[in-house]
XYZ file of C-alpha atoms in Angstrom:
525
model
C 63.010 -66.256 0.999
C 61.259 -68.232 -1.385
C 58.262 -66.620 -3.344
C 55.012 -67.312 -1.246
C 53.169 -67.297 -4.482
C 54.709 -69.600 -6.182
C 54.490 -73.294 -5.630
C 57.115 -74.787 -3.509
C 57.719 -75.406 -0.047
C 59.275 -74.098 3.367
C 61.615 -75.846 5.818
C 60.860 -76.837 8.652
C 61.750 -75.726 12.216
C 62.045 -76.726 15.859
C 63.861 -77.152 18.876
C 64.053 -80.900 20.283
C 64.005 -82.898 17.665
C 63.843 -83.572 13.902
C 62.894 -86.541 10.995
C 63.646 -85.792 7.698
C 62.897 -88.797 5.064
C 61.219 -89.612 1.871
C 57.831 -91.240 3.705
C 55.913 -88.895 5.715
C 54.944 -92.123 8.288
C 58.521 -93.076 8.545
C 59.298 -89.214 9.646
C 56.191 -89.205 11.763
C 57.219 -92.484 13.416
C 61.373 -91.421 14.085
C 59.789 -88.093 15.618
C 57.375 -90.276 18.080
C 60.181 -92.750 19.174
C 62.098 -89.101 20.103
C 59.013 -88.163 21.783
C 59.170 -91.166 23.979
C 62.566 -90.654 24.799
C 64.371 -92.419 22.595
C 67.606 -90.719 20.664
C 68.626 -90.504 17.036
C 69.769 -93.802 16.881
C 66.332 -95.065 17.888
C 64.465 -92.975 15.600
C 66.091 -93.527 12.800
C 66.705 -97.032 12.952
C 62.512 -96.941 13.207
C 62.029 -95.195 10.335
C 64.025 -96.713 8.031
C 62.771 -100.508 8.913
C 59.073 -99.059 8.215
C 60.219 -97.546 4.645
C 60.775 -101.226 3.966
C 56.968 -102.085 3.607
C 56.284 -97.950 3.109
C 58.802 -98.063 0.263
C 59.498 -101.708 -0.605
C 60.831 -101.085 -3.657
C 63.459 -98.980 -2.543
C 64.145 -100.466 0.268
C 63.579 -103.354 3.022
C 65.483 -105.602 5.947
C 67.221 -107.979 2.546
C 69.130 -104.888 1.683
C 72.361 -102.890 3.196
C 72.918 -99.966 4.817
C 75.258 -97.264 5.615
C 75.287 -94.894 8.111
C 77.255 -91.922 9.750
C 76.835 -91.316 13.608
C 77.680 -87.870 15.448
C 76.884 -88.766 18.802
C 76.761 -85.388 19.659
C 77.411 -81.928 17.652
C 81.076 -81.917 18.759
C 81.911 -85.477 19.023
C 84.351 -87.807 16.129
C 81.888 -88.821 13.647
C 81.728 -92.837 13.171
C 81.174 -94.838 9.578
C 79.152 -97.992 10.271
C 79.472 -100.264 6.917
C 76.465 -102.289 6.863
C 76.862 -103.394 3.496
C 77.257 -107.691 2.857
C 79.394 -109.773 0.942
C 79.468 -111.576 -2.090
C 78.796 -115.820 -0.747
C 82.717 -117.622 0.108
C 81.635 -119.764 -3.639
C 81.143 -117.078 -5.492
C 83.022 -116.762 -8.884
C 83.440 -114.014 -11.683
C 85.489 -117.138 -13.511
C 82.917 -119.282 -13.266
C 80.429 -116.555 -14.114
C 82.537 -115.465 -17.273
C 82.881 -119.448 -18.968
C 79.282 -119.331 -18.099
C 79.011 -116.769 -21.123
C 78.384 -113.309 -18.919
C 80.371 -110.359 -19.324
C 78.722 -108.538 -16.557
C 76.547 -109.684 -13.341
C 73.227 -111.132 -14.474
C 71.333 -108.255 -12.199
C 68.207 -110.221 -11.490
C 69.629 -113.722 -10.311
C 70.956 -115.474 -7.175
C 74.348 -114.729 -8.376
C 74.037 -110.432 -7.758
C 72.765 -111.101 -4.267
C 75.119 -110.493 -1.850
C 74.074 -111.476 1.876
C 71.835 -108.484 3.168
C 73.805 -106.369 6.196
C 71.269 -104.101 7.098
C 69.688 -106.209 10.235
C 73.331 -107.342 11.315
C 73.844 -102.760 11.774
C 71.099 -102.022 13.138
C 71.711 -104.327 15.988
C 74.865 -103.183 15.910
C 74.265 -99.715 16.215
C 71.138 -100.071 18.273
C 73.276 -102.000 21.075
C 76.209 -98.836 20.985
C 74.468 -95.347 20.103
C 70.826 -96.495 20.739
C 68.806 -95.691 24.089
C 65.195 -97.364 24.076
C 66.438 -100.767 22.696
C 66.141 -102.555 19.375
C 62.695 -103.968 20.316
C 61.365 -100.220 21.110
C 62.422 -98.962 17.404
C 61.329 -101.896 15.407
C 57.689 -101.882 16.939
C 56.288 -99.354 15.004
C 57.554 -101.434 11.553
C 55.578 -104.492 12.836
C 52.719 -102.453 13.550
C 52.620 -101.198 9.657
C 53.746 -104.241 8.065
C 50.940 -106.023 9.885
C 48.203 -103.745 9.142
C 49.393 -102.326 5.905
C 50.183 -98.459 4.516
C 48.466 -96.533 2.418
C 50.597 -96.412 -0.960
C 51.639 -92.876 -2.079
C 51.761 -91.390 -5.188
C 56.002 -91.858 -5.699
C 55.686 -95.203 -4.427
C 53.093 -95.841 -6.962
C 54.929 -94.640 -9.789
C 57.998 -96.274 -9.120
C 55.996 -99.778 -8.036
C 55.795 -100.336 -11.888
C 59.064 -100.357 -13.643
C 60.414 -103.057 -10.871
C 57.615 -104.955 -10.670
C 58.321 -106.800 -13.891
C 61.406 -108.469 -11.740
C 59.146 -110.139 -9.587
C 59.634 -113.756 -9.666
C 57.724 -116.436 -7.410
C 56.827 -116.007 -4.323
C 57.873 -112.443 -4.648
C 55.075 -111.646 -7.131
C 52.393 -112.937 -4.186
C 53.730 -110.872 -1.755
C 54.594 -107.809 -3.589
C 51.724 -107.509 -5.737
C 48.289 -107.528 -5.482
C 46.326 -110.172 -7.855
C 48.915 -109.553 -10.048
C 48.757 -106.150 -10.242
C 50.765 -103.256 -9.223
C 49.156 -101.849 -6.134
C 47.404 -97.849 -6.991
C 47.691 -94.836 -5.046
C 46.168 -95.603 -1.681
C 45.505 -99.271 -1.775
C 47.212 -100.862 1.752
C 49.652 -102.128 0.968
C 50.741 -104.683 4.489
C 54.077 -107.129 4.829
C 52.746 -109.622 7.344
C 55.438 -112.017 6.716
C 58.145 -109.903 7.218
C 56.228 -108.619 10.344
C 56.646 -112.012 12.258
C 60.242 -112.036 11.067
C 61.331 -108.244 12.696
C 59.055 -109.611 16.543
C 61.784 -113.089 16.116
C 64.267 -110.333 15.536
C 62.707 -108.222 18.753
C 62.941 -110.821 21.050
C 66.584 -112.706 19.863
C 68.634 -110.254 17.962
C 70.517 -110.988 14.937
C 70.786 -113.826 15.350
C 66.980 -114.516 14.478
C 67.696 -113.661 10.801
C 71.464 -114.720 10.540
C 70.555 -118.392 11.663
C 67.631 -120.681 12.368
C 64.912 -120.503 10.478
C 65.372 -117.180 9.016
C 68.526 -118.179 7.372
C 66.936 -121.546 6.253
C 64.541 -119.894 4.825
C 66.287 -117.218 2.750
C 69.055 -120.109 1.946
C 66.336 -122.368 0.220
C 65.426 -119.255 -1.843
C 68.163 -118.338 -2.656
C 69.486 -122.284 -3.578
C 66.756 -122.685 -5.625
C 67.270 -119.528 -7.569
C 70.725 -121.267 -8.498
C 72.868 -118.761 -5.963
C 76.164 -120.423 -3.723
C 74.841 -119.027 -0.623
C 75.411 -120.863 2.470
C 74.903 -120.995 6.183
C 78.256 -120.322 6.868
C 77.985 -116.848 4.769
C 74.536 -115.378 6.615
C 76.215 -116.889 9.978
C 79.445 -114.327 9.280
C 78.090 -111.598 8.598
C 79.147 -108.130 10.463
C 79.371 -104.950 9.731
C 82.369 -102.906 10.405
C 82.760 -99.250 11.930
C 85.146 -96.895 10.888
C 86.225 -93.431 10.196
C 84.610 -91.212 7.473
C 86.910 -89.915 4.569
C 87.179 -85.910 5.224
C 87.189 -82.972 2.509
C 87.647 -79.394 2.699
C 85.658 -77.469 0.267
C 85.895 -73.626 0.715
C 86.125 -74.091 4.856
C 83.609 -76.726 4.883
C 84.435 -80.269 6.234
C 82.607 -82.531 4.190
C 82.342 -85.898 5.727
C 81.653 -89.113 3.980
C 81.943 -92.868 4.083
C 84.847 -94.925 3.113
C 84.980 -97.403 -0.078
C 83.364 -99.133 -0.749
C 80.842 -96.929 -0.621
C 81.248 -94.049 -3.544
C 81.605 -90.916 -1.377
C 84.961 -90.575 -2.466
C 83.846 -89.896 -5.661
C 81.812 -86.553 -4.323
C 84.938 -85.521 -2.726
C 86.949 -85.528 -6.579
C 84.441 -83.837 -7.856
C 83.929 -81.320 -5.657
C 88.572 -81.092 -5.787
C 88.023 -80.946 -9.736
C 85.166 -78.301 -9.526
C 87.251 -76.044 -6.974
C 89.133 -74.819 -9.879
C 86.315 -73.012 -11.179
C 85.010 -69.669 -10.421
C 81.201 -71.645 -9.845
C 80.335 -68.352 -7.849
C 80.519 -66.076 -10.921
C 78.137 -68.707 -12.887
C 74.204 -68.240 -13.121
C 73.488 -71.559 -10.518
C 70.586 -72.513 -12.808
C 72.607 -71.391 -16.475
C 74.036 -73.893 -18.922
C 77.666 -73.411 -17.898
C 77.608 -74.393 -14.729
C 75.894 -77.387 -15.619
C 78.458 -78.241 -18.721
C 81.467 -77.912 -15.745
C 79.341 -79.649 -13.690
C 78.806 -82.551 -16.366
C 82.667 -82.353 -17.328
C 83.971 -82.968 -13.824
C 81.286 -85.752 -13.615
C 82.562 -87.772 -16.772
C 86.331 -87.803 -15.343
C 84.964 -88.235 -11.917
C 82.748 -91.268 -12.520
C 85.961 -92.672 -14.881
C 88.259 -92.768 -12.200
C 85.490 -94.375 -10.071
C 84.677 -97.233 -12.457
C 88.234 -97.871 -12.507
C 88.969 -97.841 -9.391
C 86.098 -98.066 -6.661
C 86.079 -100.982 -4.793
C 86.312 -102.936 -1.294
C 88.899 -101.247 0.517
C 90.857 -104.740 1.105
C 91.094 -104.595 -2.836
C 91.500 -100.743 -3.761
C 95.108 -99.840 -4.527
C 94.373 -95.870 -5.536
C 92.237 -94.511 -2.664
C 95.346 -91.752 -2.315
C 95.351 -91.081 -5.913
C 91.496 -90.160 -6.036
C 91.938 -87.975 -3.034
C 94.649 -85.968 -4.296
C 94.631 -82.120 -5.113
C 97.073 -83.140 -8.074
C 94.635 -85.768 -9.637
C 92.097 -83.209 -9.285
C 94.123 -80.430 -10.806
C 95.118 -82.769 -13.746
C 91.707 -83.456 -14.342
C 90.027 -79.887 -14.588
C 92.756 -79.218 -16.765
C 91.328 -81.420 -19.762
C 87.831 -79.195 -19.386
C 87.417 -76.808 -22.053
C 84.925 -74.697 -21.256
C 83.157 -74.521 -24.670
C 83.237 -77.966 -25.565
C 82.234 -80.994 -24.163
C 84.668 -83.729 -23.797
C 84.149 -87.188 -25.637
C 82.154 -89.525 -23.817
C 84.288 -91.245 -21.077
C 83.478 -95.206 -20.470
C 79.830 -95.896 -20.134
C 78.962 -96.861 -16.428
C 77.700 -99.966 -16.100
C 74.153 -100.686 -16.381
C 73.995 -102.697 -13.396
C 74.158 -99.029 -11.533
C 70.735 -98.086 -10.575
C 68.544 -95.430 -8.730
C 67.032 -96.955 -5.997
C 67.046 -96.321 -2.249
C 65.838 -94.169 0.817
C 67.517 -91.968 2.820
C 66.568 -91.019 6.354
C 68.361 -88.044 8.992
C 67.490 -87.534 12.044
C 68.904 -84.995 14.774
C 67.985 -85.631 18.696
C 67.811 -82.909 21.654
C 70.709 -83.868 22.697
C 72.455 -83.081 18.625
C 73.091 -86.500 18.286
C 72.322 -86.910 14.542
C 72.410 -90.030 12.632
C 73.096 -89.836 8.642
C 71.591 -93.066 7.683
C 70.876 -94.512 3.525
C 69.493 -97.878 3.177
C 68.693 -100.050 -0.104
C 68.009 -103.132 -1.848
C 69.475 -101.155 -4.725
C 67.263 -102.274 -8.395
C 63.129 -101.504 -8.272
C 62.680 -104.407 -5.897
C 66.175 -105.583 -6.122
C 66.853 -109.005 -7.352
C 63.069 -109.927 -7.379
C 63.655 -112.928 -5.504
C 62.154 -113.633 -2.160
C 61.673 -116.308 0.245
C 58.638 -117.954 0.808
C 58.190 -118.010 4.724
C 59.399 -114.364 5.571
C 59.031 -112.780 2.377
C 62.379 -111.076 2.868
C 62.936 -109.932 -1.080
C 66.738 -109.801 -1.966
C 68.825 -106.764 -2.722
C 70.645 -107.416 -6.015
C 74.237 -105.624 -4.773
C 76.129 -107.839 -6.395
C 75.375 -106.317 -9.781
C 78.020 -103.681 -8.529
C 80.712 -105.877 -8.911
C 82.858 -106.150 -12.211
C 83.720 -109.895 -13.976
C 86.282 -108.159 -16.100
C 89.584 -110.334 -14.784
C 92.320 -108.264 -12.645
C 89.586 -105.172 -11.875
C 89.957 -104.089 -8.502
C 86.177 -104.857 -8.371
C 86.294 -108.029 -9.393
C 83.335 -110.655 -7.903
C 85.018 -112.725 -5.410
C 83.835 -114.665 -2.024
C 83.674 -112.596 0.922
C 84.165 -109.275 -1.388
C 82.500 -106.261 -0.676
C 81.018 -104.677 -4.281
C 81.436 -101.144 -5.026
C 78.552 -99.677 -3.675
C 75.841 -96.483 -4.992
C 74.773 -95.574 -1.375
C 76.275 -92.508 0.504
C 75.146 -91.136 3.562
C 77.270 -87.658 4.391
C 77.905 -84.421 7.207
C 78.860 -81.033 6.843
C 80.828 -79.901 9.522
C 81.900 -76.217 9.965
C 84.537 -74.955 12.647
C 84.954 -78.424 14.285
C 80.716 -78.788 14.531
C 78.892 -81.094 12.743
C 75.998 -78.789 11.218
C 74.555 -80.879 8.893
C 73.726 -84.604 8.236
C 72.347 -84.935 4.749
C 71.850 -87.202 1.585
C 71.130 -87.338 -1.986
C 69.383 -90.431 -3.278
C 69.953 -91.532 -7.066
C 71.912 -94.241 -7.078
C 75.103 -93.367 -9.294
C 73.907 -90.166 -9.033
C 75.017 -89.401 -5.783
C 78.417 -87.794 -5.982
C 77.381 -85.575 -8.249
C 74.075 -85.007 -6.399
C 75.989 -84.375 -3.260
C 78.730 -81.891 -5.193
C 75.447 -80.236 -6.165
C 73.750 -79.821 -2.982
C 77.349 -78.729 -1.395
C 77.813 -76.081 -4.330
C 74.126 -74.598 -3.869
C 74.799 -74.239 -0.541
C 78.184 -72.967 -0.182
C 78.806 -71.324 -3.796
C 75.303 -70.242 -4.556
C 73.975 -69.327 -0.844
C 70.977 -71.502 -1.485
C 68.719 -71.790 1.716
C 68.719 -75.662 2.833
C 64.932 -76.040 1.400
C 66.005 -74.091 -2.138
C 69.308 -76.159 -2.232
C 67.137 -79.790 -2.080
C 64.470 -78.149 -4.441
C 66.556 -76.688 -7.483
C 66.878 -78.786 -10.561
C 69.086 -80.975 -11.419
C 71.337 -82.146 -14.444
C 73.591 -85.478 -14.624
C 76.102 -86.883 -17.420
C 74.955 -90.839 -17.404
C 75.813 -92.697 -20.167
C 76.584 -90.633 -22.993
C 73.420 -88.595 -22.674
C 73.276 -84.864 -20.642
C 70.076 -85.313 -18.654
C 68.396 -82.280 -17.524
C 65.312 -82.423 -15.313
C 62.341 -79.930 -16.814
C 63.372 -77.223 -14.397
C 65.459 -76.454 -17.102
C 64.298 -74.326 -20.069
C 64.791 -74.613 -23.647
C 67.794 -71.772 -24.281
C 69.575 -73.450 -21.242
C 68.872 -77.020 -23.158
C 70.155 -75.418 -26.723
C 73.124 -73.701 -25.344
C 74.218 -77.385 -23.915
C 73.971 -79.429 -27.172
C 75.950 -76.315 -29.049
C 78.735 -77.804 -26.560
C 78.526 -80.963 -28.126
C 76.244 -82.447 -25.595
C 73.212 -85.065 -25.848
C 70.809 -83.777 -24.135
C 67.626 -85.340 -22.978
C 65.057 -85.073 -20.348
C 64.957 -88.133 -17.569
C 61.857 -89.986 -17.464
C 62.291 -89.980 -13.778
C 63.403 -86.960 -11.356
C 67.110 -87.524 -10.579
C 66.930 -88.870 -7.180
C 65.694 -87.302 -4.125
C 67.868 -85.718 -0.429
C 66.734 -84.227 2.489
C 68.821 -82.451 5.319
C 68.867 -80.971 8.655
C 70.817 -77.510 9.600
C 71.933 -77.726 12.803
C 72.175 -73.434 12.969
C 73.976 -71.722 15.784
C 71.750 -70.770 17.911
C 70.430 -74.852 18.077
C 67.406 -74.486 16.098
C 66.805 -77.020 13.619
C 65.749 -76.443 10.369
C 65.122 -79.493 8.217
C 64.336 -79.731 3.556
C 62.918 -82.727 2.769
C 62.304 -83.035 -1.555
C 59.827 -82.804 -3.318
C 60.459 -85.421 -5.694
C 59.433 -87.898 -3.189
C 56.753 -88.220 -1.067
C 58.330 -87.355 2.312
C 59.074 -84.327 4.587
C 60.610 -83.158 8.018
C 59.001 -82.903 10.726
C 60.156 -81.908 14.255
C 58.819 -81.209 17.822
């Protein structure tokens, strides 16, 4: 139990139903759409369309998404991929003679065709009970009338901002100017878009005037989009990848998503004795930061669509793992492995929500940069992710930009599940951070004994290109004994990402974190 004098903050609890999410009107809104009846599904399909104008730089309907669906505590647990692909004329050749070594991030060229709307229709039609129409309504509502901005949003509205181009920097800012805590902030554009999108489906942003829209954006901006490309896409549904961790299933989503990559870490870190480590001392984090840097190696080499990704057996096996905690040395740190990419960025939301019935949905959704490619179109205002900046123009990479290629992608929704019940739908948002964030918030739990609210709340460390970052819940001897391993270490300007979860405990009370390092919380009735 946490110390009631201190600051911090409890879980929550109840019985029918439970939000958890970084916006406190996007929980407020999934727990209403329960209230009326409607499932998981519903809920959390209609809170993560409202983080789009509650969050837009995170987030919003020109962006992908991935999700994990229990349908109940007991039932198979479904992968829904709703991540797009790179337009049919798309070209690392042509981008390389064209002088670029790596995707120009904010240009037509890194925006792949947005797959979000295409899965929530998807999974609206299969899991959902109300009805698309029912869970988008409270989205059109707020992006009509506006929301309040909160403080996180504020302070991350900034550093994107400068991205803006056009008609994005009408619609997105206000006069020119970044909008301040609790200015409305309103998306009325995009609010006529989601009613077309109500009424006719997918097809109301994948053709007509939707697509013409976003197409003349996106033409004039220089990309190779085409009708042909918005008209194709769909997502796909399959089966997560599984890990065992100390009796735990731990459940995540296929390339080319990196989950995998939590799953090698946490196979690399299971040769440690993490139990007999102070959780918040400067070992565990050098391990920690170890595993990441071969980890992350492999991924960079590696990660990619599935169609294109020869060594998804090689990252998942107990022998790769074993090779690779072998070259830790637990008093030294290991030379920098292969910088990631700076295309790989921090930006998303994350939203979980569990129903009365236990169906619980596992659900991360971006437009990846601060406000993504900072392109938008001028009748709808839908602003661009920029998801091609994942991919890799280096010739032969298994990540390689081609048409109709997935890129690798930052965003991983997960599950715990423990005896054969799925007990826990959570994520970590961060961007690259993720794996590690997740082998983190797995470790607290299961090595540590962490309660759920504790495990969300305790700082955080990350390796990320060449530098040890430690968030200020760190002190100084923990900070000293770290760069007398060799490492660089420096505080993040930012917090490293942000997660929230929901315990499904066994007597069927819910208990949901939601962290502090956003602006959200869970709520339940």
């Amino acid at each position: 139990m946490r110390d009631f004098q201190c600051p911090g903050r409890s879980a929550v609890y109840a019985t029918n139903g439970m939000c958890a999410t970084s916006h406190p009107l996007a929980a407020q809104v999934a727990v209403d759409i329960l209230k009326q009846g409607g499932n998981a599904m519903d809920a959390a399909i209609a809170g993560a369309v409202l983080l789009g104008v509650a969050e837009p730089q995170m987030t919003g309907i020109g962006g992908d998404c991935f999700a994990l669906i229990a349908p109940s505590s007991s039932a198979e647990v479904v992968a829904v991929n709703g991540s797009g692909r790179a337009p049919a004329g798309a070209s690392a050749r042509a981008l390389r003679e064209a002088g670029h070594s790596m995707m120009p991030v904010h240009s037509a060229h890194a925006v792949t065709i947005p797959g979000a709307i295409d899965a929530f229709c998807t999974m609206s039609d299969k899991w959902g009970k109300l009805g698309l129409a029912d869970s988008l309504a409270p989205a059109i509502h707020y992006m009509e009338h506006g929301v309040p901005v909160a403080p996180r949003v504020a302070f991350d509205w900034g550093p994107g901002s400068a991205k803006l181009q056009g008609t994005a920097c009408v619609d997105f800012l206000q006069g020119g100017l970044c909008p301040q805590i609790g200015d409305l902030f309103a998306l009325p554009k995009q609010a006529q878009l989601l009613r077309n999108i109500a009424k006719d489906g997918r097809d109301a942003f994948y053709s007509g005037e939707a697509a013409e829209d976003m197409l003349a954006a996106l033409n004039a901006a220089g990309g190779l989009h085409c009708a042909e490309d918005f008209a194709n896409t769909a997502c796909s549904i399959s089966t997560p990848i599984c890990g065992l961790y100390k009796g735990r299933d731990l459940l995540e989503h296929p390339p080319n998503g990196q989950g995998i990559i939590a799953h090698l870490m946490l196979n690399i870190l299971s040769h440690f004795d993490l139990p007999s480590l102070d959780p918040l001392g400067a070992m565990r984090v050098h391990i920690e930061a170890e595993a990441a840097k071969l980890a992350y190696d492999a991924r960079n080499r590696f990660l990619a669509d599935p169609d294109w990704m020869p060594r998804l057996d090689h990252l998942l096996s107990a022998q790769t793992a074993a090779s690779l905690a072998a070259l830790i040395d637990p008093n030294r740190a290991l030379p920098n492995a292969p910088a990631t990419s700076e295309a790989v960025h921090k930006d998303t939301i994350y939203i979980t929500v569990v129903d009365r019935d236990r169906m619980a949905v596992s659900l991360i959704y971006s437009i990846f940069h601060g406000f993504g490619s900072g392109i938008a179109s001028e009748k709808f205002s839908v602003l661009f992710q920029n998801r091609g900046a994942g991919f890799s123009l280096t010739e032969g990479h298994p990540n390689e930009l081609k048409g109709g290629k997935r890129p690798m992608h930052t965003i991983i929704p997960a599950m715990l599940r423990d005896h054969g019940r799925v007990t826990m739908p959570f994520g970590v948002m961060g961007g690259q951070y993720q794996p590690n964030g997740h082998a983190r918030f797995v470790t607290n739990l299961t090595d540590y004994s962490m309660d759920l609210q504790t495990a969300v709340d305790a700082p955080r460390s990350f390796f990320d290109n060449g530098y040890l970052k430690l968030e200020r819940g760190y002190g100084d001897t923990v900070r000293a004994e770290l760069t007398a391993k060799g490492h660089d270490v420096i505080t993040p300007d930012s917090p490293l990402g942000g997660g929230q979860a929901i315990h499904i405990r066994d007597n069927g009370v819910l208990e949901g974190a939601s962290d502090p390092r956003k602006d959200g919380c869970a709520l339940g009735y």
